[in-house]
Short mmCIF file of C-alpha atoms and ligand atoms in Angstrom, two decimals:
data_model
loop_
_atom_site.label_atom_id
_atom_site.label_comp_id
_atom_site.label_asym_id
_atom_site.label_seq_id
_atom_site.Cartn_x
_atom_site.Cartn_y
_atom_site.Cartn_z
CA PRO A 1149 32.28 -7.97 -67.92
CA SER A 1150 28.78 -8.27 -69.38
CA GLN A 1151 30.12 -10.70 -71.96
CA ALA A 1152 31.62 -12.81 -69.17
CA LEU A 1153 28.31 -12.70 -67.33
CA GLU A 1154 26.36 -13.84 -70.39
CA HIS A 1155 28.89 -16.61 -70.90
CA ALA A 1156 28.51 -17.71 -67.26
CA PHE A 1157 24.71 -17.81 -67.55
CA ALA A 1158 25.05 -19.90 -70.71
CA VAL A 1159 27.20 -22.47 -68.86
CA LEU A 1160 24.63 -22.69 -66.04
CA ARG A 1161 21.76 -23.16 -68.50
CA GLU A 1162 23.68 -25.80 -70.41
CA ASN A 1163 24.31 -27.86 -67.26
CA ASP A 1164 20.82 -27.38 -65.80
CA ARG A 1165 18.89 -30.65 -65.60
CA GLY A 1166 15.66 -29.03 -64.38
CA THR A 1167 15.87 -29.55 -60.62
CA TYR A 1168 19.65 -29.85 -60.27
CA THR A 1169 22.78 -29.00 -62.24
CA VAL A 1170 25.60 -31.31 -63.25
CA PRO A 1171 29.14 -29.95 -62.64
CA THR A 1172 29.98 -30.60 -66.29
CA LYS A 1173 28.79 -32.94 -69.02
CA GLY A 1174 30.54 -36.35 -69.30
CA LEU A 1175 33.10 -36.10 -66.49
CA TYR A 1176 30.46 -35.47 -63.75
CA PRO A 1177 26.96 -36.43 -64.99
CA PHE A 1178 25.13 -36.37 -61.59
CA GLN A 1179 24.47 -33.94 -58.75
CA TRP A 1180 27.43 -33.15 -56.47
CA ASN A 1181 26.81 -31.79 -52.99
CA TRP A 1182 29.04 -28.72 -52.59
CA ASP A 1183 29.01 -27.94 -56.30
CA SER A 1184 25.23 -27.61 -56.10
CA CYS A 1185 25.14 -25.43 -53.00
CA LEU A 1186 27.69 -22.97 -54.40
CA THR A 1187 26.06 -23.07 -57.83
CA ALA A 1188 22.75 -22.01 -56.26
CA LEU A 1189 24.33 -18.57 -55.61
CA GLY A 1190 24.85 -18.06 -59.34
CA LEU A 1191 21.47 -19.54 -60.25
CA ALA A 1192 19.77 -16.98 -58.01
CA GLU A 1193 20.86 -14.24 -60.41
CA LEU A 1194 18.83 -15.99 -63.10
CA ASP A 1195 15.91 -17.26 -61.05
CA GLU A 1196 15.56 -17.29 -57.25
CA ASP A 1197 13.01 -20.09 -57.24
CA ARG A 1198 15.37 -22.31 -59.25
CA ALA A 1199 18.22 -21.55 -56.85
CA TRP A 1200 16.26 -22.82 -53.83
CA THR A 1201 15.25 -25.89 -55.82
CA GLU A 1202 18.91 -26.76 -56.39
CA ILE A 1203 19.52 -27.09 -52.64
CA GLU A 1204 16.14 -28.70 -51.94
CA THR A 1205 16.79 -31.42 -54.51
CA LEU A 1206 20.03 -32.28 -52.75
CA PHE A 1207 18.37 -32.34 -49.32
CA ALA A 1208 15.54 -34.54 -50.61
CA HIS A 1209 18.20 -37.27 -50.64
CA GLN A 1210 19.33 -36.83 -47.03
CA TRP A 1211 19.99 -40.13 -45.28
CA PRO A 1212 17.84 -41.13 -42.28
CA ASP A 1213 20.89 -40.54 -40.04
CA GLY A 1214 21.22 -36.94 -41.28
CA MET A 1215 24.09 -37.27 -43.78
CA ILE A 1216 23.90 -35.43 -47.07
CA PRO A 1217 25.73 -37.65 -49.57
CA HIS A 1218 28.37 -36.26 -51.88
CA ILE A 1219 26.76 -37.54 -55.10
CA VAL A 1220 23.10 -38.14 -55.98
CA PHE A 1221 22.79 -40.44 -59.00
CA HIS A 1222 19.49 -39.06 -60.36
CA VAL A 1223 19.67 -40.76 -63.75
CA PRO A 1224 21.87 -43.59 -65.02
CA SER A 1225 25.04 -42.67 -66.90
CA ASP A 1226 27.97 -44.83 -67.91
CA THR A 1227 30.43 -41.97 -68.30
CA TYR A 1228 31.40 -41.90 -64.59
CA PHE A 1229 33.16 -44.29 -62.22
CA PRO A 1230 32.40 -45.28 -59.44
CA GLY A 1231 28.68 -45.48 -60.16
CA PRO A 1232 25.74 -46.58 -57.95
CA ASN A 1233 26.52 -50.32 -58.05
CA VAL A 1234 30.01 -49.79 -56.69
CA TRP A 1235 28.71 -47.69 -53.81
CA GLY A 1236 25.86 -50.10 -53.06
CA THR A 1237 24.21 -47.78 -50.54
CA ASN A 1238 20.66 -49.11 -51.02
CA ARG A 1239 19.01 -45.71 -51.14
CA PRO A 1240 15.68 -45.20 -53.00
CA THR A 1241 17.51 -42.93 -55.44
CA PRO A 1242 21.10 -44.17 -55.47
CA THR A 1243 23.68 -41.97 -53.73
CA SER A 1244 27.30 -42.26 -52.73
CA GLY A 1245 28.00 -43.20 -49.11
CA ILE A 1246 30.27 -40.34 -48.04
CA THR A 1247 29.72 -36.62 -47.62
CA GLN A 1248 31.32 -33.34 -48.72
CA PRO A 1249 32.11 -29.88 -47.26
CA ALA A 1250 29.07 -28.46 -45.48
CA VAL A 1251 28.52 -25.30 -47.51
CA ALA A 1252 24.69 -25.54 -47.51
CA GLY A 1253 24.20 -23.46 -44.34
CA PHE A 1254 26.36 -20.68 -45.74
CA ALA A 1255 24.60 -20.81 -49.13
CA ALA A 1256 21.11 -20.74 -47.60
CA LYS A 1257 21.95 -17.66 -45.54
CA ARG A 1258 23.48 -15.85 -48.48
CA LEU A 1259 20.46 -16.64 -50.68
CA PHE A 1260 18.12 -15.48 -47.93
CA ASP A 1261 20.01 -12.23 -47.27
CA ARG A 1262 19.94 -11.29 -50.94
CA ALA A 1263 16.45 -12.55 -51.77
CA LYS A 1264 14.18 -10.16 -53.59
CA ASP A 1265 11.25 -12.41 -52.73
CA LYS A 1266 11.65 -12.46 -48.93
CA ALA A 1267 8.41 -14.31 -48.24
CA MET A 1268 9.41 -17.13 -50.55
CA ALA A 1269 12.94 -17.17 -49.12
CA ALA A 1270 11.60 -17.40 -45.56
CA ALA A 1271 9.28 -20.27 -46.43
CA ARG A 1272 11.98 -22.20 -48.28
CA CYS A 1273 14.47 -21.60 -45.45
CA ARG A 1274 12.06 -22.72 -42.76
CA ALA A 1275 11.75 -26.07 -44.51
CA LEU A 1276 15.51 -26.40 -45.04
CA LEU A 1277 16.64 -25.31 -41.55
CA PRO A 1278 15.89 -28.58 -39.68
CA LYS A 1279 17.51 -30.60 -42.46
CA ILE A 1280 20.72 -28.59 -42.48
CA ASP A 1281 20.70 -28.66 -38.66
CA ALA A 1282 20.40 -32.47 -38.77
CA TRP A 1283 23.37 -32.66 -41.13
CA HIS A 1284 25.49 -30.53 -38.78
CA ARG A 1285 24.49 -32.76 -35.87
CA TRP A 1286 25.44 -35.79 -37.98
CA PHE A 1287 28.95 -34.39 -38.44
CA TYR A 1288 29.60 -33.80 -34.76
CA GLU A 1289 28.05 -37.12 -33.69
CA ASN A 1290 29.64 -39.37 -36.28
CA ARG A 1291 32.88 -37.67 -37.17
CA ASP A 1292 33.88 -36.38 -33.76
CA PRO A 1293 33.07 -39.37 -31.57
CA HIS A 1294 35.24 -38.14 -28.69
CA GLY A 1295 33.80 -34.63 -28.65
CA GLU A 1296 37.00 -32.72 -29.37
CA GLY A 1297 35.14 -30.15 -31.49
CA LEU A 1298 36.78 -31.14 -34.77
CA VAL A 1299 35.39 -33.59 -37.32
CA ALA A 1300 37.41 -36.04 -39.42
CA ILE A 1301 37.07 -36.89 -43.08
CA LEU A 1302 37.25 -40.63 -43.78
CA HIS A 1303 37.89 -40.37 -47.52
CA PRO A 1304 39.81 -37.73 -49.53
CA TRP A 1305 36.71 -37.23 -51.71
CA GLU A 1306 34.90 -35.88 -48.64
CA ALA A 1307 37.24 -32.89 -48.49
CA GLY A 1308 36.50 -32.13 -52.12
CA ARG A 1309 40.26 -31.64 -52.57
CA ASP A 1310 40.69 -35.24 -53.68
CA ASN A 1311 44.42 -35.56 -54.29
CA SER A 1312 45.73 -32.78 -52.04
CA VAL A 1313 49.25 -33.30 -50.72
CA ASP A 1314 47.57 -33.04 -47.30
CA TRP A 1315 46.37 -36.65 -47.55
CA ASP A 1316 49.53 -38.31 -48.93
CA GLU A 1317 50.87 -39.53 -45.61
CA ALA A 1318 47.55 -40.82 -44.26
CA LEU A 1319 46.58 -42.36 -47.60
CA ALA A 1320 49.84 -44.32 -47.62
CA GLN A 1321 48.41 -46.32 -44.69
CA VAL A 1322 45.41 -47.46 -46.78
CA PRO A 1323 45.84 -50.86 -48.45
CA THR A 1324 45.83 -50.84 -52.24
CA THR A 1325 45.08 -54.49 -52.92
CA GLY A 1326 42.15 -56.80 -52.35
CA PHE A 1327 39.39 -54.90 -54.15
CA ALA A 1328 37.57 -55.62 -57.40
CA PRO A 1329 39.37 -54.63 -60.62
CA TYR A 1330 37.99 -51.39 -62.02
CA THR A 1331 38.24 -49.06 -64.99
CA ARG A 1332 38.48 -45.34 -64.43
CA ARG A 1333 36.30 -43.12 -66.60
CA ASP A 1334 37.57 -39.69 -65.52
CA THR A 1335 40.62 -40.05 -67.74
CA ASP A 1336 38.32 -40.46 -70.79
CA HIS A 1337 37.20 -36.86 -70.30
CA ALA A 1338 40.20 -35.09 -68.81
CA ASN A 1339 43.96 -35.27 -69.36
CA PRO A 1340 45.34 -37.98 -67.01
CA ALA A 1341 48.22 -35.62 -66.15
CA HIS A 1342 45.63 -33.26 -64.60
CA ARG A 1343 43.96 -36.00 -62.54
CA PRO A 1344 44.79 -38.12 -59.44
CA THR A 1345 47.21 -41.02 -59.93
CA LYS A 1346 46.38 -44.73 -60.17
CA ALA A 1347 47.86 -45.33 -56.70
CA GLN A 1348 45.50 -42.71 -55.29
CA TYR A 1349 42.51 -44.23 -57.07
CA ASP A 1350 43.43 -47.65 -55.70
CA ALA A 1351 43.33 -46.28 -52.15
CA TYR A 1352 40.07 -44.41 -52.89
CA MET A 1353 38.51 -47.66 -54.05
CA TRP A 1354 39.83 -49.66 -51.11
CA LEU A 1355 38.12 -47.24 -48.74
CA VAL A 1356 34.83 -47.39 -50.67
CA GLU A 1357 34.82 -51.19 -50.55
CA HIS A 1358 35.77 -51.22 -46.88
CA PHE A 1359 32.90 -48.91 -45.94
CA ARG A 1360 30.47 -50.82 -48.17
CA ALA A 1361 31.42 -54.04 -46.35
CA LEU A 1362 30.43 -52.26 -43.11
CA GLY A 1363 26.98 -51.57 -44.59
CA TRP A 1364 27.62 -47.80 -44.69
CA ASP A 1365 26.79 -47.74 -40.98
CA ASN A 1366 28.05 -44.32 -39.94
CA SER A 1367 28.15 -45.30 -36.28
CA ARG A 1368 30.95 -47.74 -37.23
CA LEU A 1369 32.82 -46.13 -40.11
CA HIS A 1370 34.89 -43.59 -38.19
CA ASP A 1371 36.65 -46.00 -35.86
CA ALA A 1372 36.96 -48.64 -38.57
CA SER A 1373 38.65 -46.31 -41.07
CA PRO A 1374 42.44 -46.39 -41.49
CA PHE A 1375 42.05 -42.88 -42.93
CA GLN A 1376 40.84 -40.26 -40.40
CA VAL A 1377 42.08 -36.78 -41.13
CA ILE A 1378 41.13 -33.49 -39.49
CA ASP A 1379 41.18 -31.00 -42.33
CA PRO A 1380 41.20 -27.36 -41.18
CA ALA A 1381 39.31 -26.26 -44.32
CA PHE A 1382 36.57 -28.85 -43.89
CA ASN A 1383 36.13 -27.90 -40.25
CA ALA A 1384 36.20 -24.17 -40.99
CA ILE A 1385 33.49 -24.55 -43.62
CA LEU A 1386 31.36 -26.43 -41.11
CA ILE A 1387 31.97 -23.75 -38.47
CA ARG A 1388 30.97 -21.02 -40.93
CA ALA A 1389 27.86 -23.01 -41.86
CA CYS A 1390 26.91 -23.44 -38.18
CA THR A 1391 27.45 -19.72 -37.56
CA ASP A 1392 25.37 -18.75 -40.58
CA LEU A 1393 22.65 -21.28 -39.82
CA ALA A 1394 22.45 -19.95 -36.25
CA ALA A 1395 21.96 -16.39 -37.53
CA LEU A 1396 19.37 -17.51 -40.06
CA ALA A 1397 17.48 -19.58 -37.50
CA ASP A 1398 17.52 -16.66 -35.12
CA GLU A 1399 16.03 -14.39 -37.77
CA LEU A 1400 13.31 -16.94 -38.52
CA GLY A 1401 12.47 -17.48 -34.84
CA GLU A 1402 13.92 -21.00 -34.57
CA ALA A 1403 15.63 -20.51 -31.21
CA GLU A 1404 16.67 -24.11 -30.59
CA ILE A 1405 18.36 -24.53 -33.94
CA ALA A 1406 20.07 -21.17 -33.43
CA ALA A 1407 21.38 -22.09 -29.97
CA ARG A 1408 22.59 -25.52 -31.02
CA ASN A 1409 24.49 -24.35 -34.08
CA SER A 1410 26.00 -21.44 -32.27
CA ALA A 1411 27.21 -23.81 -29.52
CA TRP A 1412 28.83 -26.12 -32.07
CA ALA A 1413 30.68 -23.19 -33.63
CA GLN A 1414 31.79 -21.83 -30.24
CA ARG A 1415 33.19 -25.20 -29.21
CA ALA A 1416 34.90 -25.76 -32.56
CA LEU A 1417 36.70 -22.41 -32.91
CA PRO A 1418 39.25 -22.91 -30.09
CA ALA A 1419 39.79 -26.49 -31.26
CA LEU A 1420 40.49 -25.24 -34.78
CA ASP A 1421 43.03 -22.82 -33.35
CA THR A 1422 45.13 -25.73 -32.07
CA LEU A 1423 45.90 -26.46 -35.75
CA TRP A 1424 47.52 -23.05 -36.34
CA SER A 1425 51.20 -23.20 -37.27
CA ALA A 1426 53.06 -19.93 -36.72
CA GLU A 1427 55.95 -21.28 -38.73
CA SER A 1428 53.80 -22.04 -41.80
CA GLY A 1429 51.53 -19.01 -41.39
CA ARG A 1430 48.57 -21.30 -41.87
CA TYR A 1431 46.56 -24.07 -40.26
CA LEU A 1432 47.76 -27.67 -40.67
CA ALA A 1433 45.75 -30.86 -41.00
CA ARG A 1434 46.05 -33.51 -38.29
CA ASN A 1435 46.12 -37.24 -38.80
CA ARG A 1436 43.75 -38.54 -36.11
CA VAL A 1437 45.15 -42.08 -36.40
CA THR A 1438 48.70 -41.01 -35.44
CA ASP A 1439 47.67 -37.79 -33.68
CA LYS A 1440 50.34 -35.90 -35.67
CA LEU A 1441 50.10 -32.60 -37.56
CA ILE A 1442 50.65 -32.94 -41.31
CA ASP A 1443 53.34 -30.65 -42.68
CA SER A 1444 51.84 -29.66 -46.05
CA GLN A 1445 51.72 -26.13 -47.42
CA SER A 1446 48.29 -26.31 -48.99
CA ILE A 1447 45.23 -24.14 -49.45
CA GLY A 1448 43.48 -26.23 -46.79
CA GLY A 1449 45.45 -24.20 -44.26
CA LEU A 1450 44.33 -20.85 -45.72
CA LEU A 1451 40.63 -21.61 -46.21
CA PRO A 1452 39.83 -21.30 -42.47
CA VAL A 1453 39.71 -17.55 -43.10
CA PHE A 1454 36.15 -18.38 -44.29
CA ALA A 1455 35.25 -19.00 -40.62
CA PRO A 1456 35.15 -16.33 -37.89
CA ILE A 1457 38.78 -16.91 -36.83
CA PRO A 1458 40.83 -14.26 -34.93
CA ALA A 1459 41.80 -11.11 -36.86
CA ALA A 1460 45.53 -11.78 -36.41
CA ARG A 1461 45.16 -15.14 -38.18
CA CYS A 1462 43.22 -13.48 -41.02
CA HIS A 1463 45.94 -10.90 -41.39
CA ALA A 1464 48.69 -13.52 -41.54
CA ILE A 1465 46.73 -15.40 -44.22
CA ALA A 1466 46.18 -12.18 -46.20
CA GLU A 1467 49.91 -11.47 -46.14
CA HIS A 1468 50.69 -15.00 -47.23
CA VAL A 1469 48.29 -14.82 -50.19
CA GLN A 1470 49.68 -11.41 -51.18
CA GLY A 1471 53.20 -12.86 -51.06
CA LEU A 1472 52.27 -15.60 -53.52
CA LEU A 1473 51.95 -12.94 -56.24
CA LYS A 1474 55.72 -12.48 -56.15
CA VAL A 1475 56.17 -15.99 -57.50
CA LEU A 1476 52.94 -16.68 -59.41
CA ASN A 1477 50.81 -14.90 -61.98
CA TYR A 1478 47.51 -16.19 -60.62
CA ILE A 1479 46.29 -16.77 -57.07
CA VAL A 1480 45.35 -18.69 -54.93
CA PRO A 1481 47.13 -21.95 -55.83
CA SER A 1482 45.83 -25.11 -54.16
CA HIS A 1483 49.39 -25.83 -53.03
CA ASP A 1484 52.30 -23.44 -52.51
CA ILE A 1485 54.81 -23.32 -55.34
CA GLY A 1486 58.33 -24.23 -54.22
CA THR A 1487 57.13 -26.59 -51.49
CA ALA A 1488 57.05 -30.40 -51.42
CA GLY A 1489 54.34 -31.95 -53.58
CA PHE A 1490 53.53 -28.93 -55.76
CA GLU A 1491 52.40 -29.80 -59.31
CA PRO A 1492 51.02 -26.86 -61.31
CA GLN A 1493 48.57 -28.91 -63.40
CA ARG A 1494 47.47 -31.82 -61.22
CA TYR A 1495 44.01 -31.18 -59.78
CA TRP A 1496 44.39 -30.12 -56.12
CA ARG A 1497 48.21 -30.19 -55.96
CA GLY A 1498 48.78 -26.69 -57.34
CA PRO A 1499 46.08 -25.42 -59.73
CA VAL A 1500 43.83 -22.44 -58.93
CA TRP A 1501 40.11 -23.14 -58.37
CA LEU A 1502 37.53 -20.38 -58.38
CA VAL A 1503 35.47 -21.87 -55.53
CA THR A 1504 38.34 -21.80 -53.07
CA ASN A 1505 39.19 -18.30 -54.33
CA TYR A 1506 35.63 -17.27 -53.56
CA MET A 1507 35.64 -18.63 -50.01
CA ILE A 1508 39.04 -17.13 -49.20
CA ALA A 1509 38.07 -13.75 -50.68
CA ASP A 1510 34.79 -13.78 -48.75
CA GLY A 1511 36.59 -14.47 -45.48
CA LEU A 1512 39.20 -11.78 -46.14
CA ARG A 1513 36.44 -9.29 -46.94
CA ASN A 1514 34.71 -10.09 -43.64
CA ALA A 1515 38.04 -9.45 -41.92
CA SER A 1516 38.40 -6.09 -43.76
CA GLU A 1517 41.39 -7.36 -45.75
CA LEU A 1518 39.86 -5.73 -48.81
CA ALA A 1519 42.91 -5.23 -51.02
CA VAL A 1520 43.83 -8.92 -51.03
CA ALA A 1521 40.20 -9.98 -51.47
CA ASP A 1522 39.95 -7.70 -54.52
CA ARG A 1523 43.21 -9.05 -55.88
CA ILE A 1524 41.87 -12.64 -55.67
CA ALA A 1525 38.72 -11.58 -57.52
CA ARG A 1526 40.87 -9.95 -60.21
CA SER A 1527 42.96 -13.09 -60.66
CA SER A 1528 39.79 -15.17 -60.97
CA LEU A 1529 38.33 -12.96 -63.69
CA GLU A 1530 41.64 -12.78 -65.54
CA LEU A 1531 41.68 -16.58 -65.65
CA ILE A 1532 38.24 -16.96 -67.23
CA THR A 1533 38.92 -14.13 -69.67
CA LYS A 1534 42.13 -15.82 -70.78
CA SER A 1535 41.08 -19.47 -70.61
CA GLY A 1536 37.29 -19.81 -70.41
CA PHE A 1537 35.18 -21.61 -67.80
CA ALA A 1538 37.52 -24.49 -66.95
CA GLU A 1539 37.44 -26.74 -63.91
CA TYR A 1540 40.80 -25.34 -62.67
CA TYR A 1541 43.84 -23.42 -63.94
CA ASP A 1542 47.64 -23.51 -63.95
CA PRO A 1543 48.74 -20.83 -61.45
CA LYS A 1544 51.81 -19.95 -63.51
CA THR A 1545 50.45 -19.89 -67.07
CA GLY A 1546 46.71 -19.57 -66.53
CA GLU A 1547 46.15 -22.56 -68.82
CA PRO A 1548 42.70 -24.24 -68.53
CA LEU A 1549 42.81 -27.71 -66.90
CA GLY A 1550 40.49 -30.65 -66.14
CA GLY A 1551 36.90 -30.42 -67.38
CA GLY A 1552 35.50 -27.55 -69.45
CA ARG A 1553 32.20 -25.58 -69.38
CA PHE A 1554 32.24 -25.95 -65.63
CA THR A 1555 29.16 -25.05 -63.58
CA TRP A 1556 30.63 -23.82 -60.31
CA THR A 1557 33.32 -21.85 -62.11
CA ALA A 1558 30.48 -20.04 -63.90
CA ALA A 1559 28.59 -19.51 -60.64
CA MET A 1560 31.69 -18.02 -58.99
CA VAL A 1561 32.24 -15.67 -61.94
CA ILE A 1562 28.68 -14.41 -61.43
CA GLU A 1563 29.57 -13.86 -57.77
CA PHE A 1564 32.84 -12.06 -58.52
CA LEU A 1565 31.05 -9.76 -60.99
CA ARG A 1566 28.37 -8.67 -58.50
C1 DGY B 778 35.75 -37.43 -58.78
O1 DGY B 778 35.20 -38.46 -59.15
O2 DGY B 778 36.78 -36.96 -59.26
C2 DGY B 778 35.12 -36.65 -57.73
O3 DGY B 778 35.90 -35.59 -57.33
C3 DGY B 778 34.74 -37.49 -56.59
O4 DGY B 778 33.76 -36.80 -55.93
#
């Protein structure tokens, strides 16, 4: 274990750019939103001050409307597409124009709870609280315009699970012509068979150009998007973040922020429950354009265990995850083997990711499902021992896939070894 820990620290140091980390050299040469927030947990083991800086750097690029963008382009690099000119967001430091899962509230609370330097943690949190609160408000105002308690993603990149089977049906309604010709760069750094397809990239780019043509005006994007999907995982992460931010705000004497975030979570939880499918033993995504549930057996339906959902749901999810070990060597796959769309090596259509393992294990632990949580941690450590600090792994063979020397994989290893 100590060798793994040293190795993980080395990956973090290698990808540290002073005030932020890059997910990995070449493939992702900028700061990514949820990568950074989860990476801060690992950084704190090295240096608490540096961990807070990671999140603060991200929030220094908050939009005036409250959104935290999914990429901050701190320094130019030509190894990534789509770069700042394609996004055209007109920010002082260029950023993308979409967001990512709202893990910051969870990360801030976890850093605060564990802080050795409590006075510093309290000061840093007090400054971050109103910014995270404004981001949460942004979600419910802009992505839930009819107040149903659930927010929609408008681009698969917002979910972080870019090419999940969950989006196939909704993405098929996005045009794939009429945008500028482009050259992908991701396939220079990673095996194309591990990455999204050209058809998916075409739809991704159509959406980017469509939103850019609307001036990235978030009051217009939701209704104007042909892609509006309610992802249970994305909503659950936001609910957990609201719950954690409320507790943190309460501890720091910020009563209004505490009340507001707690109210958002309380309204969202019953709405999330309407996505539960007894037949699938998981939550399902809903296409807001057609108002239909999406029948896809993906990890997006298991991740809600990260939120304070009912114990019976947690137990069903624990049993499901346990059952996957009968057919796979490593858990938790991003899509269930033996169901439509599963591909063991293609990004979010089957491979195991340590960040989703971490969130599922954390939720199961909170629900006292300790044996399954421990089993997920064991799988995660077996994968890095066998295959190093990859971006993701084949759930059958444990083979390393995508990028290498990966920051958040290292951060999660530090977490699993605590
Ligand atoms: C990519 O470029 O693959 C990223 O996942 C988008 O955020």
